[in-house]
Each structure stands twice: as C-alpha cells, then as structure tokens.
Short mmCIF file of C-alpha atoms and ligand atoms in Angstrom, two decimals:
data_model
loop_
_atom_site.label_atom_id
_atom_site.label_comp_id
_atom_site.label_asym_id
_atom_site.label_seq_id
_atom_site.Cartn_x
_atom_site.Cartn_y
_atom_site.Cartn_z
CA MET A 494 -14.58 -11.34 -27.27
CA ASP A 495 -18.08 -9.31 -27.94
CA LYS A 496 -17.08 -6.00 -26.02
CA ASN A 497 -20.44 -5.07 -25.28
CA ARG A 498 -21.02 -8.33 -23.72
CA ALA A 499 -17.44 -8.18 -21.90
CA ALA A 500 -18.85 -4.68 -20.04
CA ALA A 501 -22.63 -6.03 -18.83
CA ALA A 502 -21.36 -8.68 -16.04
CA PRO A 503 -17.44 -8.25 -15.37
CA THR A 504 -16.33 -11.34 -13.82
CA TYR A 505 -12.68 -9.90 -13.63
CA SER A 506 -11.52 -6.44 -12.55
CA LEU A 507 -8.02 -4.87 -13.10
CA VAL A 508 -7.26 -1.77 -11.18
CA VAL A 509 -4.49 0.29 -12.45
CA PRO A 510 -3.55 3.17 -10.81
CA ILE A 511 -1.68 6.23 -13.30
CA TYR A 512 0.47 9.34 -12.22
CA ASN A 513 1.80 10.89 -15.43
CA GLU A 514 2.19 7.75 -17.33
CA GLU A 515 1.98 8.64 -21.02
CA ALA A 516 5.09 7.22 -21.96
CA VAL A 517 3.72 4.02 -21.03
CA ILE A 518 0.13 4.17 -21.90
CA PRO A 519 0.12 3.27 -25.24
CA ILE A 520 1.67 -0.20 -24.68
CA LEU A 521 -0.03 -0.89 -21.55
CA LEU A 522 -3.49 -0.46 -23.61
CA ARG A 523 -1.97 -3.10 -26.39
CA ARG A 524 -1.17 -5.42 -23.24
CA LEU A 525 -4.54 -4.61 -21.71
CA ASP A 526 -6.50 -5.65 -25.06
CA ALA A 527 -4.98 -8.76 -25.23
CA LEU A 528 -5.31 -9.63 -21.48
CA LEU A 529 -8.65 -8.50 -21.48
CA ASP A 530 -9.64 -11.02 -25.12
CA SER A 531 -7.60 -13.95 -23.79
CA LEU A 532 -9.39 -14.12 -19.96
CA ASP A 533 -12.68 -16.85 -19.74
CA ALA A 534 -15.24 -14.39 -18.70
CA PRO A 535 -15.38 -10.82 -19.02
CA GLY A 536 -13.49 -8.48 -17.60
CA GLU A 537 -12.82 -4.65 -17.11
CA ALA A 538 -10.15 -2.23 -16.67
CA ILE A 539 -10.59 0.29 -14.67
CA PHE A 540 -7.95 3.30 -14.52
CA VAL A 541 -7.39 5.44 -11.40
CA ASP A 542 -5.55 9.35 -12.65
CA ASP A 543 -3.84 10.08 -9.17
CA GLY A 544 -3.47 13.85 -10.36
CA SER A 545 -1.46 13.46 -13.35
CA THR A 546 -0.15 16.34 -14.78
CA ASP A 547 0.82 14.88 -18.12
CA THR A 548 -1.90 14.17 -20.79
CA SER A 549 -2.78 10.34 -19.29
CA ALA A 550 -6.05 11.59 -17.99
CA ILE A 551 -6.92 12.29 -21.55
CA VAL A 552 -5.86 9.38 -23.25
CA LEU A 553 -7.62 7.13 -20.97
CA GLU A 554 -10.99 8.92 -20.94
CA ALA A 555 -11.04 8.82 -24.40
CA LYS A 556 -10.41 5.20 -24.42
CA ALA A 557 -13.14 4.55 -21.53
CA ARG A 558 -15.76 6.46 -23.71
CA SER A 559 -14.73 4.38 -27.13
CA ASP A 560 -14.20 0.91 -25.19
CA LYS A 561 -16.97 -0.20 -22.86
CA ARG A 562 -14.93 -2.51 -20.88
CA TYR A 563 -12.48 0.29 -19.72
CA ARG A 564 -13.14 2.87 -17.17
CA LEU A 565 -11.58 5.68 -15.59
CA VAL A 566 -11.91 7.27 -12.23
CA LYS A 567 -9.74 10.42 -12.05
CA LEU A 568 -8.87 11.97 -8.48
CA SER A 569 -8.74 15.59 -7.89
CA ARG A 570 -5.11 15.84 -7.19
CA ASN A 571 -2.45 13.42 -6.61
CA PHE A 572 -3.04 11.29 -3.54
CA GLY A 573 -0.39 8.47 -3.46
CA HIS A 574 -0.15 5.06 -5.00
CA GLN A 575 -1.71 3.46 -2.26
CA VAL A 576 -4.98 5.36 -2.12
CA ALA A 577 -5.20 5.18 -5.64
CA ILE A 578 -5.04 1.79 -5.43
CA THR A 579 -8.17 2.06 -2.84
CA ALA A 580 -9.99 4.07 -4.70
CA GLY A 581 -9.98 1.36 -8.07
CA LEU A 582 -10.73 -1.13 -5.70
CA ASP A 583 -13.88 0.89 -4.86
CA HIS A 584 -14.89 0.99 -8.01
CA ALA A 585 -13.98 -2.80 -9.46
CA GLY A 586 -17.42 -4.05 -10.13
CA GLY A 587 -15.69 -7.98 -10.73
CA ARG A 588 -15.58 -11.12 -8.55
CA ALA A 589 -12.08 -11.31 -8.61
CA VAL A 590 -10.07 -7.71 -8.88
CA VAL A 591 -6.21 -7.78 -9.67
CA VAL A 592 -4.23 -4.72 -8.64
CA MET A 593 -1.42 -4.01 -10.99
CA ASP A 594 1.05 -1.36 -11.79
CA ALA A 595 0.96 0.54 -15.16
CA ASP A 596 4.32 0.69 -15.91
CA LEU A 597 4.48 -3.56 -16.95
CA GLN A 598 6.35 -4.26 -14.82
CA ASP A 599 3.48 -6.22 -13.24
CA PRO A 600 2.81 -8.59 -16.32
CA PRO A 601 -0.66 -8.77 -17.40
CA GLU A 602 -0.07 -12.39 -18.20
CA VAL A 603 1.18 -13.47 -15.07
CA VAL A 604 -2.89 -12.46 -14.25
CA HIS A 605 -3.46 -16.07 -15.85
CA ALA A 606 -1.41 -17.96 -13.40
CA MET A 607 -3.35 -15.58 -10.54
CA ILE A 608 -6.49 -16.48 -12.24
CA ALA A 609 -5.84 -20.50 -12.04
CA ARG A 610 -4.93 -19.97 -8.16
CA TRP A 611 -8.13 -18.31 -7.40
CA LYS A 612 -9.99 -21.22 -9.65
CA GLU A 613 -8.25 -23.27 -6.92
CA GLY A 614 -9.98 -21.44 -4.28
CA CYS A 615 -7.23 -18.43 -2.90
CA ASP A 616 -8.93 -15.66 -2.18
CA VAL A 617 -5.88 -13.78 -2.17
CA VAL A 618 -3.09 -14.12 -4.92
CA CYS A 619 0.11 -12.60 -4.40
CA ALA A 620 2.79 -12.29 -7.26
CA GLU A 621 5.99 -12.80 -5.86
CA ARG A 622 9.05 -11.29 -7.49
CA ALA A 623 11.31 -14.41 -8.17
CA SER A 624 13.91 -11.31 -9.74
CA ARG A 625 13.86 -7.97 -10.03
CA ARG A 626 15.74 -6.82 -13.25
CA GLY A 627 16.44 -3.37 -14.55
CA GLU A 628 16.11 -1.84 -10.78
CA SER A 629 19.48 -0.56 -8.90
CA GLY A 630 21.25 -2.67 -6.47
CA PHE A 631 20.10 -0.04 -4.03
CA LYS A 632 16.60 -0.47 -4.36
CA ARG A 633 16.77 -4.14 -3.88
CA MET A 634 18.94 -3.91 -0.98
CA THR A 635 16.47 -1.56 0.74
CA ALA A 636 13.57 -3.65 -0.17
CA GLY A 637 14.61 -6.67 0.75
CA LEU A 638 16.18 -5.08 4.09
CA PHE A 639 12.69 -3.58 4.34
CA TYR A 640 10.82 -6.58 3.61
CA ARG A 641 13.01 -8.73 6.61
CA LEU A 642 12.53 -5.98 9.11
CA ILE A 643 8.63 -5.97 8.53
CA GLY A 644 8.03 -10.06 8.35
CA ALA A 645 9.79 -10.02 11.53
CA LEU A 646 7.60 -7.22 12.91
CA SER A 647 4.40 -7.09 11.58
CA GLU A 648 1.35 -8.84 13.73
CA ALA A 649 0.30 -10.07 10.28
CA PRO A 650 2.72 -12.12 7.82
CA VAL A 651 3.41 -9.42 5.50
CA PRO A 652 4.76 -12.00 2.35
CA ARG A 653 8.16 -10.79 1.52
CA ASN A 654 9.14 -9.57 -1.96
CA VAL A 655 5.60 -9.12 -3.18
CA GLY A 656 4.19 -5.68 -4.06
CA ASP A 657 0.98 -4.36 -4.83
CA PHE A 658 0.30 -6.92 -7.47
CA ARG A 659 -2.32 -9.50 -6.59
CA LEU A 660 -5.59 -10.96 -7.12
CA ILE A 661 -8.50 -10.45 -4.59
CA ASP A 662 -11.90 -12.42 -4.23
CA ARG A 663 -14.84 -10.15 -3.60
CA LYS A 664 -15.44 -11.70 -0.18
CA ALA A 665 -11.42 -10.22 0.72
CA LEU A 666 -12.02 -7.20 -0.63
CA ASP A 667 -15.47 -6.61 1.04
CA GLY A 668 -13.17 -7.30 4.16
CA PHE A 669 -10.53 -4.72 2.48
CA LEU A 670 -13.23 -1.89 2.17
CA ALA A 671 -14.40 -2.39 5.67
CA MET A 672 -10.91 -0.85 7.08
CA PRO A 673 -11.86 2.41 7.58
CA GLU A 674 -8.35 3.19 8.47
CA ARG A 675 -6.45 6.49 6.82
CA ASP A 676 -2.96 5.09 6.49
CA ARG A 677 -3.20 2.46 3.67
CA PHE A 678 -0.80 0.08 3.57
CA VAL A 679 -2.17 -1.69 1.15
CA ARG A 680 0.02 -5.10 0.82
CA GLY A 681 -0.65 -4.79 5.02
CA MET A 682 -3.97 -4.99 4.75
CA PHE A 683 -4.35 -7.32 2.82
CA ALA A 684 -2.28 -9.76 4.94
CA TRP A 685 -4.18 -8.68 8.02
CA ILE A 686 -7.90 -9.78 6.39
CA GLY A 687 -6.63 -12.89 6.26
CA PHE A 688 -8.18 -15.48 4.24
CA ARG A 689 -7.20 -17.98 2.37
CA GLN A 690 -3.85 -16.43 0.19
CA GLY A 691 -1.71 -18.16 -2.43
CA THR A 692 1.32 -17.13 -4.40
CA VAL A 693 2.05 -16.75 -8.08
CA THR A 694 6.05 -16.04 -8.70
CA PHE A 695 7.33 -14.30 -11.23
CA ASP A 696 10.44 -12.02 -13.32
CA ARG A 697 10.06 -8.82 -12.41
CA PRO A 698 10.71 -6.90 -15.80
CA PRO A 699 11.71 -3.34 -15.73
CA ARG A 700 9.76 -0.42 -16.21
CA ALA A 701 8.27 -0.56 -19.92
CA ALA A 702 8.72 3.17 -20.45
CA GLY A 703 8.68 6.34 -18.16
CA ARG A 704 10.30 6.98 -15.23
CA SER A 705 9.85 5.50 -11.67
CA LYS A 706 7.57 7.80 -9.19
CA TYR A 707 8.45 6.49 -6.23
CA SER A 708 11.32 9.01 -4.86
CA LEU A 709 13.70 8.03 -1.98
CA ARG A 710 11.34 10.06 0.12
CA ARG A 711 8.17 8.08 -0.89
CA MET A 712 9.81 5.26 -0.24
CA ILE A 713 10.86 5.97 3.24
CA ALA A 714 7.18 7.04 3.90
CA LEU A 715 5.93 3.53 2.81
CA ALA A 716 8.34 2.02 4.90
CA ALA A 717 7.85 4.27 7.45
CA ASN A 718 3.67 4.06 7.14
CA GLY A 719 4.00 0.19 6.92
CA LEU A 720 6.03 -0.39 10.11
CA VAL A 721 4.00 1.79 12.00
CA SER A 722 0.64 0.70 10.46
CA PHE A 723 1.32 -3.24 11.56
CA SER A 724 3.58 -3.13 14.43
CA ASP A 725 4.06 -1.16 17.81
CA ALA A 726 7.46 -2.74 17.71
CA PRO A 727 8.85 1.26 17.24
CA LEU A 728 6.74 2.16 20.79
CA ARG A 729 8.27 -0.91 22.59
CA LEU A 730 11.83 -0.28 21.36
CA ALA A 731 11.28 3.17 22.89
CA LEU A 732 9.98 1.55 26.62
CA TRP A 733 12.68 -0.46 26.22
CA ALA A 734 15.47 2.28 25.56
CA GLY A 735 14.06 4.15 28.44
CA VAL A 736 14.23 1.47 30.86
CA ALA A 737 17.75 0.66 29.64
CA VAL A 738 19.32 4.55 30.19
CA SER A 739 17.41 5.05 33.23
CA LEU A 740 18.99 1.68 35.03
CA LEU A 741 22.54 2.83 33.44
CA ALA A 742 21.70 6.57 34.96
CA LEU A 743 20.94 4.70 38.28
CA VAL A 744 23.70 2.23 38.49
CA TYR A 745 25.91 5.67 37.65
CA GLY A 746 24.27 7.49 40.56
CA LEU A 747 25.00 4.79 43.01
CA VAL A 748 28.68 4.99 42.12
CA VAL A 749 28.72 8.93 42.17
CA ILE A 750 26.76 8.32 45.81
CA GLY A 751 29.52 5.66 46.90
CA ARG A 752 32.31 7.86 46.08
CA TRP A 753 30.96 10.58 47.98
CA THR A 754 30.44 8.25 50.80
CA PHE A 755 33.91 7.10 50.58
CA GLY A 756 35.20 10.56 50.62
CA ASP A 757 36.78 10.41 46.85
CA PRO A 758 38.86 14.16 46.42
CA SER A 759 38.31 14.35 42.48
CA LEU A 760 34.45 14.35 43.76
CA ALA A 761 34.06 17.83 43.51
CA ARG A 762 34.65 18.35 39.75
CA GLY A 763 31.89 16.33 39.30
CA TRP A 764 30.93 18.82 36.54
CA SER A 765 31.12 16.27 33.36
CA SER A 766 29.18 13.30 35.01
CA THR A 767 26.11 15.62 35.74
CA ILE A 768 26.09 16.73 32.21
CA ILE A 769 26.39 12.92 31.12
CA VAL A 770 23.28 12.25 33.30
CA ILE A 771 21.59 15.03 31.99
CA ALA A 772 22.12 13.93 28.67
CA SER A 773 21.44 10.68 28.69
CA LEU A 774 17.95 11.24 29.99
CA GLY A 775 17.36 14.07 27.95
CA GLY A 776 18.25 11.64 25.13
CA ALA A 777 15.80 8.87 25.95
CA ASN A 778 13.00 11.54 26.96
CA MET A 779 13.43 12.72 23.37
CA LEU A 780 13.59 9.40 21.96
CA MET A 781 10.12 8.29 23.77
CA THR A 782 8.48 11.81 22.56
CA GLY A 783 9.05 11.90 19.11
CA LEU A 784 7.75 8.13 18.95
CA VAL A 785 4.84 8.75 20.86
CA GLY A 786 4.02 11.46 18.70
CA LEU A 787 4.61 9.20 15.75
CA TYR A 788 1.64 7.78 16.95
CA VAL A 789 -0.08 10.92 18.19
CA GLY A 790 0.13 11.83 14.92
CA ARG A 791 -1.70 9.22 13.44
CA ILE A 792 -4.36 9.53 16.09
CA HIS A 793 -5.22 12.94 14.69
CA ALA A 794 -5.06 11.84 11.11
CA GLU A 795 -7.97 9.34 12.18
CA VAL A 796 -10.11 11.35 13.77
CA LYS A 797 -10.33 13.82 11.70
CA ARG A 798 -11.92 11.79 9.09
CA ARG A 799 -11.95 13.59 6.33
CA PRO A 800 -12.55 11.32 2.71
CA LEU A 801 -9.85 9.48 1.78
CA TYR A 802 -9.88 10.77 -1.85
CA ILE A 803 -11.87 12.83 -4.02
CA VAL A 804 -13.24 12.20 -7.26
CA GLU A 805 -13.44 14.32 -9.84
CA ARG A 806 -15.51 12.50 -11.83
CA ALA A 807 -15.90 8.80 -13.65
CA ALA A 808 -16.07 7.68 -16.82
CA GLY A 809 -17.03 4.49 -18.68
CA PHE A 810 -19.19 3.44 -15.84
CA GLU A 811 -23.15 4.31 -17.34
CA ASP A 812 -23.09 0.33 -18.49
CA ALA A 813 -22.08 -1.09 -15.65
CA PRO A 814 -24.44 -2.47 -13.07
CA GLY A 815 -23.52 -3.29 -9.71
CA VAL A 816 -21.35 0.07 -9.52
CA ASN A 817 -22.59 3.24 -8.30
CA ALA A 818 -19.77 5.24 -7.92
CA ASP A 819 -21.37 7.85 -5.76
CA ALA A 820 -21.90 5.44 -3.15
CA ALA A 821 -18.47 3.93 -3.26
CA ALA A 822 -16.95 7.00 -2.08
CA ASP A 823 -19.32 6.05 1.02
CA ARG A 824 -16.89 3.25 2.18
CA ALA A 825 -19.15 2.43 5.50
CA GLY A 826 -22.43 2.34 2.72
CA ARG A 827 -20.61 -0.27 0.76
CA ALA A 828 -19.23 -3.12 3.77
CA ARG A 829 -22.70 -2.54 5.11
CA ARG A 830 -24.33 -2.98 1.54
CA ALA A 831 -21.78 -5.88 1.15
CA ARG A 832 -23.10 -7.34 4.52
CA LEU A 833 -26.80 -7.35 3.46
CA LYS A 834 -25.90 -8.99 0.15
CA ARG A 835 -24.56 -12.18 1.97
CA GLU A 836 -27.50 -12.08 4.47
N1 UDP B 1384 1.42 5.77 -9.04
C1 UDP B 1384 0.44 6.64 -8.35
N2 UDP B 1384 0.66 7.41 -7.87
C2 UDP B 1384 1.61 7.98 -7.16
C3 UDP B 1384 3.35 7.11 -7.55
C4 UDP B 1384 3.16 6.53 -8.32
O1 UDP B 1384 -0.84 5.81 -8.85
O2 UDP B 1384 1.32 9.05 -6.63
C5 UDP B 1384 1.53 4.52 -9.53
C6 UDP B 1384 2.32 4.44 -10.66
O3 UDP B 1384 1.77 5.37 -11.99
C7 UDP B 1384 2.32 3.06 -11.17
C8 UDP B 1384 2.34 2.84 -9.80
O4 UDP B 1384 1.95 3.27 -9.12
O5 UDP B 1384 1.41 2.57 -12.25
C9 UDP B 1384 3.97 2.35 -9.23
O6 UDP B 1384 4.58 3.36 -9.51
P1 UDP B 1384 6.07 3.02 -10.10
O7 UDP B 1384 6.04 2.15 -10.96
O8 UDP B 1384 6.62 4.73 -10.14
O9 UDP B 1384 6.79 2.80 -8.64
P2 UDP B 1384 8.31 1.72 -8.75
O10 UDP B 1384 7.77 0.50 -9.53
O11 UDP B 1384 9.63 2.68 -9.40
O12 UDP B 1384 8.09 1.15 -7.37
MG1 MG B 1385 7.47 0.60 -11.27
#
C-alpha cells in the first residue's frame, strides 16, 4: 500500500504503549509493518513512550519521521501502562482503534479477527486469552483470582481473561475519553461505557523479547485500583465487619452484666474481657478508618485536577488531519468537539 496515501486518512489506529522495550522493537516494527500492509484500509501506529530510559524513544522517533504511518508520543516520565494507553487513545485518529502491548503477547494478526467483528457491528471487541503461555503459574493463578473477584463485585461486567488488547469504535472511544477520572483502570472503563461488546479468542504467546515491566507491586496496585474504582464492596465490607464486631461486643457485654447480676465471684478478674472488647472495637475502627481512607485518598486525587499526563513532544503528526496534539491534552475540549461533530 502506498505509504503517503495511508497517512492521509487512517481508518485504523494501533496504540502501543512502550516502556523500555528496545529488545522487542525490531521484531515489533516488522510485525506491525506486515499488519499495516495487510489491512483493507489505511492504518496508523501510535507509540506512546512511557518515559523509557533505554533507546526505545530514539528508535521509534526515527521510525515516525521516516514512515508516515508511524507516530510517537513521548511522555515526560513514566506515568504507567494505563495512562500511557489513555495518551495514545487521545492521539488516535482512526475510526477503529486497537490497543496492544509492545511485547507481541497481543499478536498483531489477531487484529484481522477483531476488524471482522467490528464490521459485524461491535463497538468494543475484546480479545480473550484462551491460554497464557510462558507465564508463571503464580501469575496465572493471581490473574484468575482477580478476574473472578472483580467480575463478582464490579458494577459493570468486566470480562474475564481480557487484558487491554481490544478494538474500539470511534463513538465508544469518545465515551471513554469523556470520562475524566484520574485512576484509569482502562479495561474496567471500557466495560463501563457499554456499547455493543464483542469477543475474539486467541492463544497468548510468551513475551517475544525483554522482560515484563509489571512487578508484583505494580500488579497488586493495578488490581487494587480496579477493585476500588469499580466496586464499593470494600466499603460495604467495612460496614458489615463493623456491625458484626459491634454486635459481638454487645452480646459479650450482656453476658458480663448477667454474670455481675448473679454475683459470679470470678468477675473481679475481668481484665481479659476488657482487653478483648477494647481490642476488637479498636480493630474494627482501624479497619473502617483504613477503608474510608482509601476512598478519601481517591477524592483527594480527583479534586487536584492535575493533567493526566504531560506530552514532552510528539512526532509524525504533521500530515495527520483531524488530530490536534495540543487539543488532545484538553480532554474536555475533545469530548466537546466530538459531541459537536455528531450533532
Ligand atoms: N508498559 C508501559 N508503562 C509501564 C509498564 C508497562 O507503557 O509503566 C507497557 C509495556 O511496554 C508493554 C505493556 O505496557 O507494552 C505491557 O507490559 P508488560 O508486557 O511488561 O506486562 P505483562 O504482559 O508482563 O503483564
Ligand atoms: Mg507482556
């Protein structure tokens, strides 16, 4: 396909977050070239460099300058996977936008199947992992547990075994971009916006090169963020635990009063019972304060209204009509424009 024509009006956008992926970039670029060539309409690939400290950004900027179908958005520091995805989605100009990992665990070839579902009328096409090769038993187990938990607790049905690999139609994307929240659990948000959701399944291969950027700590942070963002079950848990402990304390108090009434001679030694009551009430109190604190912390983050990310520079947008890199930073403005366009 003619590269210049491809850049003129992309139908498809691929959004790829990059964090220290220099080991995988040569293979990634080959596979993306092949994918872009095989699409039935023009496509663009948008890399979001999430504050890499290796040569990733340099290599990708060179690619964006030499091939009109490629673009690079370089964030000023490491903002994390979920924010990097959001930055890429802000800059995407396609009618159908695909989010995929850089490490080829989300095989570019699956995009064809997603496009087929999109053409059938699906607005959000999730890629479900039928298997996960090359991932530790521990990761598989914790992931399974997490998906089950959030599936049971979340107000919107977050699909199981689906990561961030999905195709999104423009109108669903506008809905997503209109969500102003700062804690961005992207897969939950795409479940929350609704629209017609579809699924394709694929076998998830191991990482093509390099190492996972998700440490255990980051995985726990992502899971906790997802649960607190999309469920108020933890808050209700605190409430019920508080009620239960208070009831127990009440019953125990009645027992103590009963024994006192009937002159139980051992009662004078009631030091242990005092300790138990104080400890259990103190524990319940701490649990509830801690959980409320989680939510207060989030309110705090929301009211600060800092920009979600800061773009250090953008490359390869010169010939991209319809994409205004400055305006993309203004999330509200973008949603407004999208609404005007529809009216
Ligand atoms: N990533 C990112 N910022 C981060 C961590 C990861 O942009 O802070 C990107 C990373 O380059 C990759 C994708 O997110 O394209 C998924 O990361 P990874 O493959 O390390 O996660 P895993 O598949 O091991 O869960
Ligand atoms: Mg990976």
